[in-house]
Every structure is written in C-alpha cells, then in structure tokens.
C-alpha cells in the first residue's frame, strides 16, 4: 500500500481520459488529487482546493492554460505554487511563452506519464527545486542567465552546451542538497531518453573543468552536491 501524502495536486485538462489516467496514477502514489475539465472554473477550484502543485493543459477551449497560469500568478496565494504545463504541443516558442508566464516546467504528453510523475516527486517528495521560470540565478561569484543560456563566473563569461547548462542550472537551484545521478537523468534528459549513467558523470566532469574544481563535489557513488563559494 502506498504511503499517504498530504500533498495536493490540481489537474486542469479538457480531456477526460487524460484526467482519469493522471488521477489514478497520482492517487496511487499517495497524492490527494482534484480534477477540473473547465478552464473557466480553474481559478475558483484552485482557490477552494489550495493545491501544492497545479498541472495545466495548454490547449483548452475558452481560456487556455497559459492565460490560467498568468491569472494564478497574479494572486498572492499562488505566486509560489508549482505550476507544470502538460501539452501535446512540441512548439518551442509555446514552451518559452508558458515559462515566461510563470510556469515552472513544461512536459510534452508524448514523453509519457513517467516524466511527469517523476518530476512531481522531485519537488513534492524529494524537496528539490524545479523552477524553469526563474530567468536569472545569482549564487556566489556566478550568474546564470537562462534566457541567454549564458554563465558568468568570476567576471568571465562562458558558453556551455545544452546539457551542461541544464545540469548547472538544476544544481544552482538546489545548493548544498545531495542530488542523485538518477534524479539528474530523469529531470535533465527525461524518462524516455536512454542515457548511460556514466554519461552523466562525463557531463559533470566536463562542466567541472570549465567552472573549476570544488563547486560540484561527488559525495558518494552516483551522488553529487553543489557547494556555494
């Protein structure tokens, strides 16, 4: 039997099959789940339910998910609530718009249920941070600019390949926390992309060569920690 959780999740989607599937699997994982098929009712439903995390479909009739997110972020009660977008669209511009509006992550339905449930567990059970809406992170002598995909460290700007940048961005949002290789695999590459565990170690080694020793330390086999200087 799944251990009970006090975490509450609201799912807003006009597709009943998606709602039923997500509700069943998330409740099996111990979450309290409420579903809403009408986006026009979602703000009121969220206000009554007080969820810890909201999953929004983007393409819904009358009011789309991006507009729902914008309205939620204007309310004090939902400024820090996790908002994940789940959509059938793979349009990168739509993804950027969703994040610019205040969404914390964007998951394509085609990547499957595992990617979504793992990321939900990352923030609600493992207490790690996923906030892709944060455009700029200032930490120690480092500035990470997500919009420009650039990193400035000790006044020196460096360009990083995509996955090295995503790794650093994830580490910097979770300083001093032990992060497993498995967590990095699921949150950076996704559940449906096959990446060898040793490849993660290689990416981290390459990143460490560029930013210097000591910021990312290996605390155990397959476990890492980002140290703030």
Short mmCIF file of C-alpha atoms in Angstrom, two decimals:
data_model
loop_
_atom_site.label_atom_id
_atom_site.label_comp_id
_atom_site.label_asym_id
_atom_site.label_seq_id
_atom_site.Cartn_x
_atom_site.Cartn_y
_atom_site.Cartn_z
CA UNK A 1 0.00 0.00 0.00
CA UNK A 2 1.32 3.44 -0.95
CA UNK A 3 2.33 5.67 1.92
CA UNK A 4 -0.08 8.56 2.37
CA UNK A 5 0.94 12.09 1.40
CA UNK A 6 -0.56 15.41 2.42
CA UNK A 7 0.39 16.97 -0.89
CA UNK A 8 -2.49 18.13 -3.07
CA UNK A 9 -2.45 18.31 -6.88
CA UNK A 10 -4.96 20.05 -9.15
CA UNK A 11 -5.14 18.91 -12.79
CA UNK A 12 -6.85 21.14 -15.36
CA UNK A 13 -7.47 19.46 -18.72
CA UNK A 14 -10.48 19.12 -21.02
CA UNK A 15 -9.53 15.53 -21.94
CA UNK A 16 -11.38 13.17 -19.58
CA UNK A 17 -9.14 10.19 -20.47
CA UNK A 18 -6.01 12.15 -19.52
CA UNK A 19 -7.63 13.31 -16.27
CA UNK A 20 -8.68 9.78 -15.32
CA UNK A 21 -5.23 8.36 -16.09
CA UNK A 22 -3.35 11.04 -14.15
CA UNK A 23 -5.74 10.98 -11.21
CA UNK A 24 -5.49 7.20 -10.88
CA UNK A 25 -1.68 7.11 -11.01
CA UNK A 26 -1.09 10.13 -8.76
CA UNK A 27 -3.54 8.89 -6.13
CA UNK A 28 -1.75 5.55 -6.26
CA UNK A 29 1.44 7.48 -5.41
CA UNK A 30 -0.27 8.91 -2.33
CA UNK A 31 -1.31 12.37 -3.50
CA UNK A 32 -4.70 14.00 -2.98
CA UNK A 33 -5.91 14.86 -6.48
CA UNK A 34 -8.66 17.10 -7.80
CA UNK A 35 -9.52 17.40 -11.49
CA UNK A 36 -11.15 20.26 -13.38
CA UNK A 37 -12.29 19.97 -17.03
CA UNK A 38 -13.36 23.60 -17.48
CA UNK A 39 -10.52 26.10 -17.56
CA UNK A 40 -13.02 28.88 -16.81
CA UNK A 41 -13.60 27.27 -13.39
CA UNK A 42 -9.94 26.53 -12.64
CA UNK A 43 -9.13 29.70 -10.66
CA UNK A 44 -12.15 29.20 -8.39
CA UNK A 45 -11.37 25.49 -7.97
CA UNK A 46 -7.74 26.25 -7.09
CA UNK A 47 -8.86 28.85 -4.54
CA UNK A 48 -11.04 26.32 -2.75
CA UNK A 49 -8.66 23.35 -3.03
CA UNK A 50 -5.33 25.09 -2.19
CA UNK A 51 -3.09 22.71 -4.19
CA UNK A 52 0.66 22.34 -3.72
CA UNK A 53 1.07 21.78 -7.45
CA UNK A 54 -1.09 22.54 -10.48
CA UNK A 55 -0.92 20.72 -13.82
CA UNK A 56 -2.31 22.74 -16.73
CA UNK A 57 -3.07 21.63 -20.25
CA UNK A 58 -2.29 24.45 -22.68
CA UNK A 59 -4.82 23.99 -25.48
CA UNK A 60 -8.23 24.27 -23.82
CA UNK A 61 -11.42 25.94 -25.06
CA UNK A 62 -12.36 29.48 -23.97
CA UNK A 63 -9.35 30.09 -21.70
CA UNK A 64 -6.04 28.38 -22.47
CA UNK A 65 -3.60 27.11 -19.86
CA UNK A 66 -1.12 29.95 -20.34
CA UNK A 67 -3.81 32.52 -19.51
CA UNK A 68 -4.88 30.46 -16.48
CA UNK A 69 -1.25 30.46 -15.30
CA UNK A 70 -1.00 34.23 -15.76
CA UNK A 71 -4.15 34.78 -13.68
CA UNK A 72 -2.95 32.40 -10.96
CA UNK A 73 0.43 34.15 -10.67
CA UNK A 74 -1.35 37.46 -10.08
CA UNK A 75 -2.93 36.03 -6.92
CA UNK A 76 -0.76 36.11 -3.74
CA UNK A 77 -1.83 32.57 -2.78
CA UNK A 78 -0.38 31.11 -5.99
CA UNK A 79 2.80 33.08 -6.55
CA UNK A 80 4.94 30.23 -5.21
CA UNK A 81 2.72 27.26 -6.07
CA UNK A 82 4.32 24.86 -8.54
CA UNK A 83 2.71 25.02 -11.98
CA UNK A 84 3.58 22.38 -14.57
CA UNK A 85 2.33 22.52 -18.14
CA UNK A 86 1.32 19.26 -19.84
CA UNK A 87 0.59 19.52 -23.54
CA UNK A 88 0.51 17.67 -26.85
CA UNK A 89 2.29 20.61 -28.49
CA UNK A 90 6.06 20.48 -29.02
CA UNK A 91 6.36 24.10 -30.22
CA UNK A 92 9.46 25.65 -28.59
CA UNK A 93 8.04 29.17 -28.80
CA UNK A 94 4.92 27.98 -26.98
CA UNK A 95 7.17 26.39 -24.37
CA UNK A 96 9.03 29.67 -23.81
CA UNK A 97 5.75 31.58 -23.57
CA UNK A 98 4.46 29.10 -20.98
CA UNK A 99 7.60 29.52 -18.86
CA UNK A 100 7.64 33.31 -19.28
CA UNK A 101 4.09 33.42 -17.91
CA UNK A 102 5.24 31.72 -14.73
CA UNK A 103 5.18 28.00 -15.45
CA UNK A 104 7.83 26.01 -13.62
CA UNK A 105 8.16 23.19 -16.12
CA UNK A 106 6.81 22.05 -19.47
CA UNK A 107 6.18 18.38 -20.20
CA UNK A 108 5.03 17.05 -23.57
CA UNK A 109 2.32 14.41 -23.37
CA UNK A 110 4.23 12.31 -25.86
CA UNK A 111 7.05 11.81 -23.34
CA UNK A 112 4.61 9.84 -21.20
CA UNK A 113 3.37 9.68 -17.67
CA UNK A 114 6.71 8.70 -16.08
CA UNK A 115 8.36 12.05 -16.84
CA UNK A 116 5.54 13.95 -15.17
CA UNK A 117 5.20 11.74 -12.09
CA UNK A 118 8.96 11.70 -11.54
CA UNK A 119 9.18 15.50 -11.67
CA UNK A 120 6.22 15.82 -9.31
CA UNK A 121 8.01 13.50 -6.88
CA UNK A 122 11.18 15.57 -7.28
CA UNK A 123 9.56 18.74 -5.95
CA UNK A 124 6.93 17.37 -3.55
CA UNK A 125 8.67 14.33 -2.06
CA UNK A 126 12.39 14.96 -2.56
CA UNK A 127 12.07 18.72 -1.87
CA UNK A 128 14.27 19.64 -4.81
CA UNK A 129 13.54 22.76 -6.84
CA UNK A 130 12.43 22.84 -10.48
CA UNK A 131 11.61 26.41 -11.48
CA UNK A 132 12.42 26.98 -15.13
CA UNK A 133 10.54 30.28 -14.92
CA UNK A 134 13.49 31.70 -12.95
CA UNK A 135 15.43 33.62 -15.61
CA UNK A 136 18.48 34.59 -13.59
CA UNK A 137 20.29 32.95 -10.69
CA UNK A 138 22.93 34.85 -8.72
CA UNK A 139 24.86 32.49 -6.49
CA UNK A 140 28.27 33.29 -5.05
CA UNK A 141 30.50 34.56 -7.86
CA UNK A 142 28.25 33.03 -10.52
CA UNK A 143 25.42 34.48 -12.59
CA UNK A 144 23.32 32.05 -14.64
CA UNK A 145 21.07 33.61 -17.27
CA UNK A 146 18.53 31.10 -18.54
CA UNK A 147 17.14 33.30 -21.30
CA UNK A 148 20.57 33.87 -22.82
CA UNK A 149 21.78 30.37 -21.85
CA UNK A 150 24.93 32.06 -20.55
CA UNK A 151 27.03 31.72 -17.41
CA UNK A 152 29.30 34.36 -15.90
CA UNK A 153 31.71 33.15 -13.23
CA UNK A 154 34.22 35.47 -11.56
CA UNK A 155 33.51 38.08 -14.26
CA UNK A 156 34.33 35.57 -17.00
CA UNK A 157 31.53 34.66 -19.40
CA UNK A 158 31.38 31.12 -20.71
CA UNK A 159 29.18 29.32 -23.21
CA UNK A 160 28.03 25.87 -22.17
CA UNK A 161 26.46 23.12 -24.30
CA UNK A 162 22.78 22.47 -23.62
CA UNK A 163 23.04 19.61 -21.13
CA UNK A 164 25.94 21.11 -19.21
CA UNK A 165 23.95 24.33 -18.85
CA UNK A 166 20.84 22.44 -17.69
CA UNK A 167 22.90 20.50 -15.15
CA UNK A 168 24.43 23.68 -13.72
CA UNK A 169 21.03 25.42 -13.65
CA UNK A 170 19.49 22.49 -11.75
CA UNK A 171 22.40 22.28 -9.30
CA UNK A 172 22.33 26.05 -8.67
CA UNK A 173 18.64 25.92 -7.74
CA UNK A 174 19.41 23.19 -5.22
CA UNK A 175 22.63 24.26 -3.47
CA UNK A 176 24.00 22.09 -0.65
CA UNK A 177 21.49 19.32 -1.39
CA UNK A 178 22.58 15.81 -2.28
CA UNK A 179 21.32 15.03 -5.79
CA UNK A 180 21.44 11.54 -7.22
CA UNK A 181 22.54 10.61 -10.71
CA UNK A 182 19.08 9.05 -11.21
CA UNK A 183 17.42 12.36 -10.36
CA UNK A 184 19.61 14.18 -12.86
CA UNK A 185 18.86 11.60 -15.55
CA UNK A 186 15.10 11.99 -15.17
CA UNK A 187 14.99 15.76 -14.77
CA UNK A 188 17.56 16.80 -17.36
CA UNK A 189 17.19 14.13 -20.04
CA UNK A 190 13.70 12.81 -19.29
CA UNK A 191 12.30 9.37 -18.53
CA UNK A 192 12.05 8.24 -22.16
CA UNK A 193 15.56 9.15 -23.32
CA UNK A 194 18.15 6.42 -22.88
CA UNK A 195 21.32 7.87 -21.39
CA UNK A 196 24.04 5.79 -19.76
CA UNK A 197 24.70 6.57 -16.12
CA UNK A 198 28.41 7.05 -16.87
CA UNK A 199 27.43 9.69 -19.46
CA UNK A 200 26.03 11.85 -16.64
CA UNK A 201 29.37 11.56 -14.85
CA UNK A 202 31.13 12.61 -18.06
CA UNK A 203 28.91 15.67 -18.48
CA UNK A 204 29.59 16.68 -14.88
CA UNK A 205 33.34 16.15 -15.34
CA UNK A 206 33.31 18.36 -18.46
CA UNK A 207 31.29 21.01 -16.61
CA UNK A 208 33.69 20.91 -13.67
CA UNK A 209 36.65 21.52 -15.99
CA UNK A 210 35.01 24.74 -17.15
CA UNK A 211 33.76 26.17 -13.85
CA UNK A 212 36.61 24.84 -11.73
CA UNK A 213 37.01 22.20 -9.05
CA UNK A 214 35.09 22.40 -5.81
CA UNK A 215 31.71 23.76 -6.90
CA UNK A 216 30.29 20.35 -7.74
CA UNK A 217 31.51 17.59 -5.46
CA UNK A 218 30.89 13.87 -5.53
CA UNK A 219 29.70 12.84 -2.08
CA UNK A 220 29.14 9.16 -2.82
CA UNK A 221 28.70 6.77 -5.74
CA UNK A 222 26.19 8.44 -8.05
CA UNK A 223 25.54 11.35 -5.66
CA UNK A 224 26.58 14.99 -6.09
CA UNK A 225 26.34 18.29 -4.25
CA UNK A 226 26.69 21.88 -5.43
CA UNK A 227 28.76 23.93 -2.95
CA UNK A 228 28.33 27.70 -2.82
CA UNK A 229 31.54 29.71 -2.51
#
